[in-house]
PDB file of C-alpha atoms in Angstrom:
ATOM      1  CA  UNK M   1      15.368   7.446 -10.114  1.00  0.00           C
ATOM      2  CA  UNK M   2      12.493   9.511 -10.496  1.00  0.00           C
ATOM      3  CA  UNK M   3      10.542  11.258  -7.758  1.00  0.00           C
ATOM      4  CA  UNK M   4       7.166   9.666  -7.335  1.00  0.00           C
ATOM      5  CA  UNK M   5       5.835  11.207  -4.001  1.00  0.00           C
ATOM      6  CA  UNK M   6       6.890  13.887  -1.518  1.00  0.00           C
ATOM      7  CA  UNK M   7       5.755  14.552   2.001  1.00  0.00           C
ATOM      8  CA  UNK M   8       6.739  17.019   4.682  1.00  0.00           C
ATOM      9  CA  UNK M   9       5.979  16.252   8.324  1.00  0.00           C
ATOM     10  CA  UNK M  10       6.297  19.013  11.026  1.00  0.00           C
ATOM     11  CA  UNK M  11       5.563  19.031  14.752  1.00  0.00           C
ATOM     12  CA  UNK M  12       2.305  20.578  15.662  1.00  0.00           C
ATOM     13  CA  UNK M  13       2.112  19.625  19.287  1.00  0.00           C
ATOM     14  CA  UNK M  14       1.003  18.719  21.848  1.00  0.00           C
ATOM     15  CA  UNK M  15       3.098  15.617  22.295  1.00  0.00           C
ATOM     16  CA  UNK M  16       3.228  13.521  19.169  1.00  0.00           C
ATOM     17  CA  UNK M  17       0.799  15.410  16.867  1.00  0.00           C
ATOM     18  CA  UNK M  18       2.394  16.287  13.478  1.00  0.00           C
ATOM     19  CA  UNK M  19       1.103  17.880  10.416  1.00  0.00           C
ATOM     20  CA  UNK M  20       1.624  16.012   7.204  1.00  0.00           C
ATOM     21  CA  UNK M  21       1.770  17.924   3.872  1.00  0.00           C
ATOM     22  CA  UNK M  22       1.769  16.007   0.586  1.00  0.00           C
ATOM     23  CA  UNK M  23       0.995  17.472  -2.812  1.00  0.00           C
ATOM     24  CA  UNK M  24      -2.010  19.744  -2.182  1.00  0.00           C
ATOM     25  CA  UNK M  25      -3.243  17.859   0.863  1.00  0.00           C
ATOM     26  CA  UNK M  26      -2.708  18.354   4.482  1.00  0.00           C
ATOM     27  CA  UNK M  27      -3.523  16.019   7.321  1.00  0.00           C
ATOM     28  CA  UNK M  28      -2.592  15.218  10.928  1.00  0.00           C
ATOM     29  CA  UNK M  29      -0.648  12.219  12.299  1.00  0.00           C
ATOM     30  CA  UNK M  30      -0.622  11.291  15.931  1.00  0.00           C
ATOM     31  CA  UNK M  31      -0.329   8.441  18.349  1.00  0.00           C
ATOM     32  CA  UNK M  32      -3.226   6.982  20.162  1.00  0.00           C
ATOM     33  CA  UNK M  33      -3.814   7.980  23.817  1.00  0.00           C
ATOM     34  CA  UNK M  34      -2.505   4.530  24.851  1.00  0.00           C
ATOM     35  CA  UNK M  35       0.814   5.410  23.426  1.00  0.00           C
ATOM     36  CA  UNK M  36       1.066   8.909  24.846  1.00  0.00           C
ATOM     37  CA  UNK M  37      -0.601  10.837  21.911  1.00  0.00           C
ATOM     38  CA  UNK M  38      -3.812  12.735  21.707  1.00  0.00           C
ATOM     39  CA  UNK M  39      -5.307  10.527  18.917  1.00  0.00           C
ATOM     40  CA  UNK M  40      -5.708  13.625  16.758  1.00  0.00           C
ATOM     41  CA  UNK M  41      -5.037  11.591  13.476  1.00  0.00           C
ATOM     42  CA  UNK M  42      -3.915   8.277  12.059  1.00  0.00           C
ATOM     43  CA  UNK M  43      -0.806   6.751  13.552  1.00  0.00           C
ATOM     44  CA  UNK M  44       2.133   6.149  11.346  1.00  0.00           C
ATOM     45  CA  UNK M  45       1.177   2.440  10.795  1.00  0.00           C
ATOM     46  CA  UNK M  46      -2.380   3.376  10.107  1.00  0.00           C
ATOM     47  CA  UNK M  47      -1.108   5.633   7.352  1.00  0.00           C
ATOM     48  CA  UNK M  48       1.012   2.717   5.795  1.00  0.00           C
ATOM     49  CA  UNK M  49      -2.042   0.795   5.730  1.00  0.00           C
ATOM     50  CA  UNK M  50      -4.116   3.372   4.236  1.00  0.00           C
ATOM     51  CA  UNK M  51      -1.619   3.882   1.506  1.00  0.00           C
ATOM     52  CA  UNK M  52      -1.649   0.250   0.605  1.00  0.00           C
ATOM     53  CA  UNK M  53      -5.339  -0.011   0.790  1.00  0.00           C
ATOM     54  CA  UNK M  54      -5.813   3.128  -1.370  1.00  0.00           C
ATOM     55  CA  UNK M  55      -3.287   1.921  -3.944  1.00  0.00           C
ATOM     56  CA  UNK M  56      -5.083  -1.561  -3.911  1.00  0.00           C
ATOM     57  CA  UNK M  57      -8.516  -0.140  -4.425  1.00  0.00           C
ATOM     58  CA  UNK M  58      -7.554   2.168  -7.123  1.00  0.00           C
ATOM     59  CA  UNK M  59      -5.508  -0.335  -8.962  1.00  0.00           C
ATOM     60  CA  UNK M  60      -8.241  -2.876  -9.031  1.00  0.00           C
ATOM     61  CA  UNK M  61     -10.719  -0.213 -10.250  1.00  0.00           C
ATOM     62  CA  UNK M  62      -8.402   0.777 -13.182  1.00  0.00           C
ATOM     63  CA  UNK M  63      -7.759  -3.037 -13.923  1.00  0.00           C
ATOM     64  CA  UNK M  64     -11.653  -3.568 -13.899  1.00  0.00           C
ATOM     65  CA  UNK M  65     -12.342  -0.426 -16.201  1.00  0.00           C
ATOM     66  CA  UNK M  66      -9.854  -1.603 -18.641  1.00  0.00           C
ATOM     67  CA  UNK M  67     -11.493  -5.014 -18.741  1.00  0.00           C
ATOM     68  CA  UNK M  68     -15.131  -3.373 -18.869  1.00  0.00           C
ATOM     69  CA  UNK M  69     -15.951  -5.400 -15.511  1.00  0.00           C
ATOM     70  CA  UNK M  70     -18.390  -3.833 -13.188  1.00  0.00           C
ATOM     71  CA  UNK M  71     -16.998  -4.569  -9.841  1.00  0.00           C
ATOM     72  CA  UNK M  72     -19.073  -2.177  -7.879  1.00  0.00           C
ATOM     73  CA  UNK M  73     -17.738  -0.674  -4.671  1.00  0.00           C
ATOM     74  CA  UNK M  74     -14.278  -1.760  -3.534  1.00  0.00           C
ATOM     75  CA  UNK M  75     -13.480  -2.329   0.043  1.00  0.00           C
ATOM     76  CA  UNK M  76     -10.068  -3.162   1.243  1.00  0.00           C
ATOM     77  CA  UNK M  77      -9.513  -4.122   4.923  1.00  0.00           C
ATOM     78  CA  UNK M  78      -6.054  -4.305   6.204  1.00  0.00           C
ATOM     79  CA  UNK M  79      -4.593  -5.521   9.386  1.00  0.00           C
ATOM     80  CA  UNK M  80      -0.849  -5.161  10.295  1.00  0.00           C
ATOM     81  CA  UNK M  81       0.468  -7.979  12.719  1.00  0.00           C
ATOM     82  CA  UNK M  82       3.892  -7.815  14.435  1.00  0.00           C
ATOM     83  CA  UNK M  83       5.639  -9.980  16.781  1.00  0.00           C
ATOM     84  CA  UNK M  84       8.195  -9.268  19.613  1.00  0.00           C
ATOM     85  CA  UNK M  85      11.055  -9.946  17.104  1.00  0.00           C
ATOM     86  CA  UNK M  86       9.769  -7.196  14.679  1.00  0.00           C
ATOM     87  CA  UNK M  87       8.573  -9.615  12.079  1.00  0.00           C
ATOM     88  CA  UNK M  88       5.494  -8.062  10.474  1.00  0.00           C
ATOM     89  CA  UNK M  89       2.688  -9.266   8.148  1.00  0.00           C
ATOM     90  CA  UNK M  90      -0.212  -7.461   6.473  1.00  0.00           C
ATOM     91  CA  UNK M  91      -3.333  -9.174   6.047  1.00  0.00           C
ATOM     92  CA  UNK M  92      -5.499  -7.757   3.186  1.00  0.00           C
ATOM     93  CA  UNK M  93      -9.242  -8.720   2.471  1.00  0.00           C
ATOM     94  CA  UNK M  94     -10.929  -7.469  -0.561  1.00  0.00           C
ATOM     95  CA  UNK M  95     -14.618  -7.187  -1.032  1.00  0.00           C
ATOM     96  CA  UNK M  96     -16.514  -5.889  -4.168  1.00  0.00           C
ATOM     97  CA  UNK M  97     -20.283  -5.078  -4.077  1.00  0.00           C
ATOM     98  CA  UNK M  98     -20.948  -6.471  -7.644  1.00  0.00           C
ATOM     99  CA  UNK M  99     -21.286 -10.331  -8.033  1.00  0.00           C
ATOM    100  CA  UNK M 100     -18.083 -11.558  -9.684  1.00  0.00           C
ATOM    101  CA  UNK M 101     -17.150 -15.158 -11.001  1.00  0.00           C
ATOM    102  CA  UNK M 102     -14.348 -17.137  -9.784  1.00  0.00           C
ATOM    103  CA  UNK M 103     -12.170 -16.347 -12.611  1.00  0.00           C
ATOM    104  CA  UNK M 104     -12.617 -12.499 -12.067  1.00  0.00           C
ATOM    105  CA  UNK M 105     -11.755 -12.954  -8.319  1.00  0.00           C
ATOM    106  CA  UNK M 106      -8.614 -14.898  -9.134  1.00  0.00           C
ATOM    107  CA  UNK M 107      -7.367 -12.173 -11.416  1.00  0.00           C
ATOM    108  CA  UNK M 108      -8.284  -9.433  -8.989  1.00  0.00           C
ATOM    109  CA  UNK M 109      -6.471 -11.071  -6.131  1.00  0.00           C
ATOM    110  CA  UNK M 110      -3.332 -11.624  -8.620  1.00  0.00           C
ATOM    111  CA  UNK M 111      -3.563  -7.886  -9.458  1.00  0.00           C
ATOM    112  CA  UNK M 112      -3.866  -6.887  -5.751  1.00  0.00           C
ATOM    113  CA  UNK M 113      -0.488  -8.714  -5.257  1.00  0.00           C
ATOM    114  CA  UNK M 114       1.051  -6.378  -7.970  1.00  0.00           C
ATOM    115  CA  UNK M 115       0.185  -3.062  -7.092  1.00  0.00           C
ATOM    116  CA  UNK M 116       2.875  -0.531  -6.915  1.00  0.00           C
ATOM    117  CA  UNK M 117       2.726  -0.015  -3.141  1.00  0.00           C
ATOM    118  CA  UNK M 118       2.464  -3.721  -2.484  1.00  0.00           C
ATOM    119  CA  UNK M 119       5.463  -4.262  -4.656  1.00  0.00           C
ATOM    120  CA  UNK M 120       7.474  -1.574  -2.712  1.00  0.00           C
ATOM    121  CA  UNK M 121       6.617  -2.867   0.617  1.00  0.00           C
ATOM    122  CA  UNK M 122       7.410  -6.365  -0.289  1.00  0.00           C
ATOM    123  CA  UNK M 123      10.764  -5.445  -1.843  1.00  0.00           C
ATOM    124  CA  UNK M 124      11.734  -2.975   0.844  1.00  0.00           C
ATOM    125  CA  UNK M 125      12.859   0.470  -0.015  1.00  0.00           C
ATOM    126  CA  UNK M 126      16.292   1.951   0.827  1.00  0.00           C
ATOM    127  CA  UNK M 127      15.863   4.763   3.135  1.00  0.00           C
ATOM    128  CA  UNK M 128      18.770   7.285   3.409  1.00  0.00           C
ATOM    129  CA  UNK M 129      18.847  10.000   6.186  1.00  0.00           C
ATOM    130  CA  UNK M 130      20.718  13.072   6.157  1.00  0.00           C
ATOM    131  CA  UNK M 131      20.823  16.381   8.136  1.00  0.00           C
ATOM    132  CA  UNK M 132      19.497  19.599   6.657  1.00  0.00           C
ATOM    133  CA  UNK M 133      22.270  22.180   6.020  1.00  0.00           C
TER     134      UNK M 133
END
């Protein structure tokens, strides 16, 4: 397998605040106050949705550019729903500021279902965990 992405997460207190470094970028992750955090940054599920949304918007813009379509501004709204059994579903709603015909929308919806992050989440990813030396 080829590495595609890398992130490091370090405690940056208080409580659940952590610094996330990925590539040349740094951000803060935390839990909301209702969960014992300080709400200093997005919670982990928020970051998952942000990654999926960014991948969706970027992929749609790439596809539209290749087709020569003006799709205007792209908005991707995501909601993660979970039940008590741990089953989860993500609802994704797409908006484009340009007027698109039905065939264009059908194609964009199809492409959204095939983005790299969508496929990874749907297929599941094996996660191995080891202890540092």
